[in-house]
Short mmCIF file of C-alpha atoms in Angstrom, two decimals:
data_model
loop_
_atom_site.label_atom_id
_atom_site.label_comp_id
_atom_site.label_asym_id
_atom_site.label_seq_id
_atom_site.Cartn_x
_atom_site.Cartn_y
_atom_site.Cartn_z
CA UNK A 1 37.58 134.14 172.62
CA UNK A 2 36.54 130.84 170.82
CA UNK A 3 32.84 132.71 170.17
CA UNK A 4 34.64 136.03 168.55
CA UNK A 5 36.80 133.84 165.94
CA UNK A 6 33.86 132.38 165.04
CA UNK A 7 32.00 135.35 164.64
CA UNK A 8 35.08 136.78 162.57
CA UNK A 9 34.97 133.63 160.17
CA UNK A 10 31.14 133.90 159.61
CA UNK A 11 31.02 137.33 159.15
CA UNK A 12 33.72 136.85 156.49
CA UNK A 13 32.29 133.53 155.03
CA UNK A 14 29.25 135.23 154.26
CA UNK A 15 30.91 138.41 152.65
CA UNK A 16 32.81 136.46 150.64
CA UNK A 17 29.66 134.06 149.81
CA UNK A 18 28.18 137.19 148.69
CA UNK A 19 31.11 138.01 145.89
CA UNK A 20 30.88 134.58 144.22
CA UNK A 21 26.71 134.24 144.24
CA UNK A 22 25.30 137.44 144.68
CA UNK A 23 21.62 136.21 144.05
CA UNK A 24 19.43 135.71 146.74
CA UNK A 25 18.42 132.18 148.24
CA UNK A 26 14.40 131.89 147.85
CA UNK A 27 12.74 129.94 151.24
CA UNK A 28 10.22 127.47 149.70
CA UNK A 29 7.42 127.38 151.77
CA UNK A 30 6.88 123.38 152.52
CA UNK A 31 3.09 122.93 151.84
CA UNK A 32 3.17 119.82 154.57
CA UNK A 33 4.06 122.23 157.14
CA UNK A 34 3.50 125.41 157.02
CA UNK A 35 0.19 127.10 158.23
CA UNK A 36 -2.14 127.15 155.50
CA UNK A 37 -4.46 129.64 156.99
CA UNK A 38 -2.60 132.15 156.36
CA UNK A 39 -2.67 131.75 152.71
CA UNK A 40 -6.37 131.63 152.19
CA UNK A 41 -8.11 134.59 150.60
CA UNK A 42 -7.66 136.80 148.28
CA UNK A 43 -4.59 137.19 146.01
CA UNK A 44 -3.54 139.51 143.49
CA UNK A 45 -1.14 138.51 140.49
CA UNK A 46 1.50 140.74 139.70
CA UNK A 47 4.36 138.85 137.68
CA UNK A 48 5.59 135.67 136.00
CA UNK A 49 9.12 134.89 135.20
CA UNK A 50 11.06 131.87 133.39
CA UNK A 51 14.00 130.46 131.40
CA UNK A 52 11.82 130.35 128.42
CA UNK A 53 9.04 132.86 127.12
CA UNK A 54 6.67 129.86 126.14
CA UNK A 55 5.98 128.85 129.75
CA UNK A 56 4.93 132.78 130.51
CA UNK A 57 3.38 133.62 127.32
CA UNK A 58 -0.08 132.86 128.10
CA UNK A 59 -0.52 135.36 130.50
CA UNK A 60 0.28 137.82 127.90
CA UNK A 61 -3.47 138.35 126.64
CA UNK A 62 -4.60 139.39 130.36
CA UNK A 63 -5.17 142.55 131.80
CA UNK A 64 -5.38 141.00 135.81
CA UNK A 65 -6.03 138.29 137.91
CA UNK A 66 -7.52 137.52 140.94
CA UNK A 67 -7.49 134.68 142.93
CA UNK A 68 -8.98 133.33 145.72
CA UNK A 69 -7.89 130.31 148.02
CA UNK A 70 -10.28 128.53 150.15
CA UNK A 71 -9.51 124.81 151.68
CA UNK A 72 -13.01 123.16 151.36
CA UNK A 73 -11.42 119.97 153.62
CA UNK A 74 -8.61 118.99 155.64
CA UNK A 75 -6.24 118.37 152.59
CA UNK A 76 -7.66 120.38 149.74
CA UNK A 77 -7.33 123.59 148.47
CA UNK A 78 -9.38 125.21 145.75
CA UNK A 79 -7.57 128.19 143.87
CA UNK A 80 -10.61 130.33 141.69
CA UNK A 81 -8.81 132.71 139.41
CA UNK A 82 -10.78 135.58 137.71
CA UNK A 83 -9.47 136.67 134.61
CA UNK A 84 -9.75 140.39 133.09
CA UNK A 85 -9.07 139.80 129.05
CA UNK A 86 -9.70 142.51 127.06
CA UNK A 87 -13.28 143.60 128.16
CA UNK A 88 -14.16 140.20 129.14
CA UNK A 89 -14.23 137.63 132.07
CA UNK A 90 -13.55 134.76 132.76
CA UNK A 91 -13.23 131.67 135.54
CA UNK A 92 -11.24 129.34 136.21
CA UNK A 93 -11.22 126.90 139.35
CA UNK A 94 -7.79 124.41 140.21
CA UNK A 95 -8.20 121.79 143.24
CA UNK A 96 -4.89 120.87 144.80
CA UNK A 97 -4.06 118.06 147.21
CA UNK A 98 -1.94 118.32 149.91
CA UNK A 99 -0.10 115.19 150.92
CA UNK A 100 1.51 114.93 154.53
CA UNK A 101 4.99 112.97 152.60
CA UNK A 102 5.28 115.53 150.02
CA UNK A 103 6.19 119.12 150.17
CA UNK A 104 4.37 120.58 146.89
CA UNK A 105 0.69 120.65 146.23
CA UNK A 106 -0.57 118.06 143.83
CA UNK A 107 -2.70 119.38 141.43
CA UNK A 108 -5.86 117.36 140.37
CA UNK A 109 -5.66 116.00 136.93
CA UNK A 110 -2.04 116.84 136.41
CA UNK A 111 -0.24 114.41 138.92
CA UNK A 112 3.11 115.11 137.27
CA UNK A 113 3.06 118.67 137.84
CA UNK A 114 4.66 119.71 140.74
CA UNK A 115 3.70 123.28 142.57
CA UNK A 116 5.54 124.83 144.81
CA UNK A 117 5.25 127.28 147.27
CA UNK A 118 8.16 130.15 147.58
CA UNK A 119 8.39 133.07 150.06
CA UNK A 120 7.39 136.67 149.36
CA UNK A 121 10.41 137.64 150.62
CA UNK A 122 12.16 136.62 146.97
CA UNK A 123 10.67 140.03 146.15
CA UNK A 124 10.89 142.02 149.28
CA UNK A 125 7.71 141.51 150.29
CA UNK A 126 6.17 139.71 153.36
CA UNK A 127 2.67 140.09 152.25
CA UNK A 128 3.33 138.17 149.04
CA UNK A 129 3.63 134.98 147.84
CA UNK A 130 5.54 132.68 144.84
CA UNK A 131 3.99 130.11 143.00
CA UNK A 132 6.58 127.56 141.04
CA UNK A 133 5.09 125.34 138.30
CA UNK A 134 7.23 122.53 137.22
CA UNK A 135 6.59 119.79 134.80
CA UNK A 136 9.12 116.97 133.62
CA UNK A 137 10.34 117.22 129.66
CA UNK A 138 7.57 115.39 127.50
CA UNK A 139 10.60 112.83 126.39
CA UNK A 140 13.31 111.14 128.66
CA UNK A 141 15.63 112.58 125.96
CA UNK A 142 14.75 115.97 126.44
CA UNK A 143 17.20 117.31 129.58
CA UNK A 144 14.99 120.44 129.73
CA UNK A 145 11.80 120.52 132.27
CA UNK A 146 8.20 121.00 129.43
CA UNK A 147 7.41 123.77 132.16
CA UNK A 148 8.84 125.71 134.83
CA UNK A 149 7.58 129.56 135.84
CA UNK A 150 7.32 131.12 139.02
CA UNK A 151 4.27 133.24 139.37
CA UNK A 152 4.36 136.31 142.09
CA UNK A 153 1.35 136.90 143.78
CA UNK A 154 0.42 140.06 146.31
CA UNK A 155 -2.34 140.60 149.14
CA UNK A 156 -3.20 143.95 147.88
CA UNK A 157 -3.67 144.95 144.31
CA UNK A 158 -1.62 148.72 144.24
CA UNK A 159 1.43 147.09 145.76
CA UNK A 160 4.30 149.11 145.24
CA UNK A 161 5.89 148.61 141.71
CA UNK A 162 9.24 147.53 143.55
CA UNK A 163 7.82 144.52 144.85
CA UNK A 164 7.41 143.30 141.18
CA UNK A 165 10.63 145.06 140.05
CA UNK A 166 12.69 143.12 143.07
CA UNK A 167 10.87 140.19 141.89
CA UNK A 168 12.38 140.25 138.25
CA UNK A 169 15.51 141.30 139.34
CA UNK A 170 16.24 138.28 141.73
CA UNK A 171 14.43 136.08 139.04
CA UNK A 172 17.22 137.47 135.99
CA UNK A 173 20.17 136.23 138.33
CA UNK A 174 18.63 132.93 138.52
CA UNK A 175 18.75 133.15 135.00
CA UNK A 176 14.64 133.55 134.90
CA UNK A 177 14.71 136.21 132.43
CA UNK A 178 11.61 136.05 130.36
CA UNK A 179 9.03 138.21 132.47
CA UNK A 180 5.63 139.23 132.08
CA UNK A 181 3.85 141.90 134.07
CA UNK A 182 0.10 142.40 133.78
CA UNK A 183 -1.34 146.36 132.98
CA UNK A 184 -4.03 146.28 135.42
CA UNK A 185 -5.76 149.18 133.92
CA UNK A 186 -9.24 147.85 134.01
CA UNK A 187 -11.31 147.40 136.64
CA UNK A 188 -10.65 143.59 137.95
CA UNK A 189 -13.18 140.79 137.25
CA UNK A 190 -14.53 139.00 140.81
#
């Protein structure tokens, strides 16, 4: 009997959870713990999304991205992105550290960024994964954080449009509403 109230009351809890925040809860993905193997390879970007256009607007001059994750030792991980701009490409190569006491990936020559890893599941999709860059305001004044995005990435590069469309829409009700999506109408750059 005890078992069925409680059923009742988190049946109900959770509808009513639903009514006052109807966005859904991201999983970060702690980079201390979780299996890293399955995150090597390649991965395809697809979106970015933030409070404020200026951390996104970089990625406005791209056609497509690539990257590709290897771990060259125990607790590093080299991300290689190649960039489609225009009819050009170009490289780019960022070593992260991972620390056993932390749960973001330290990235080499930026120690006060912080990256973290989100579930692909944020957009609907298990194959995918989200990238959070975060950096501290530039003054102790400033209540604002210089840099925050969240960067959606998928294994395969014609993943359906709704992965990237679920991805924007859960990002707007965390009020992440500056997106960018990349055109992807040139061949990609490897």
């Amino acid at each position: 009997m005890s078992a069925q109230v409680w059923s009742y009351f988190l049946y109900f809890y959770s509808f009513f959870y639903q009514l006052i925040d109807p966005c859904s809860n991201p999983e970060q993905l702690l980079v201390n713990s979780v299996d890293r193997q399955q995150y090597l390879g390649k991965w395809f970007f697809k979106a970015a999304v933030s409070h404020r256009e200026a951390d996104i607007h970089k990625f406005r001059v791209l056609d497509s991205i690539v990257f590709t994750m290897e771990e060259t030792s125990n607790n590093t991980l080299v991300l290689t992105g190649h960039m489609r701009i225009g009819d050009d490409c170009m490289k780019q190569t960022w070593t992260y550290q991972i620390h056993p006491e932390r749960e973001e990936l330290l990235l080499e020559g930026r120690p006060q960024r912080r990256n973290l890893l989100w579930s692909g599941m944020w957009a609907n999709c298990p194959n995918c994964i989200v990238f959070q860059e975060v950096e501290p305001p530039l003054r102790e004044s400033d209540s604002e954080d210089s840099l925050n995005r969240y960067m959606l990435y998928a294994r395969q590069t014609d993943s359906d449009s709704d992965i990237t469309t679920s991805f924007v829409k859960n990002s707007a009700c965390r009020n992440l509403k500056q997106s960018i999506r990349l055109p992807q109408e040139k061949e990609f750059c490897f």
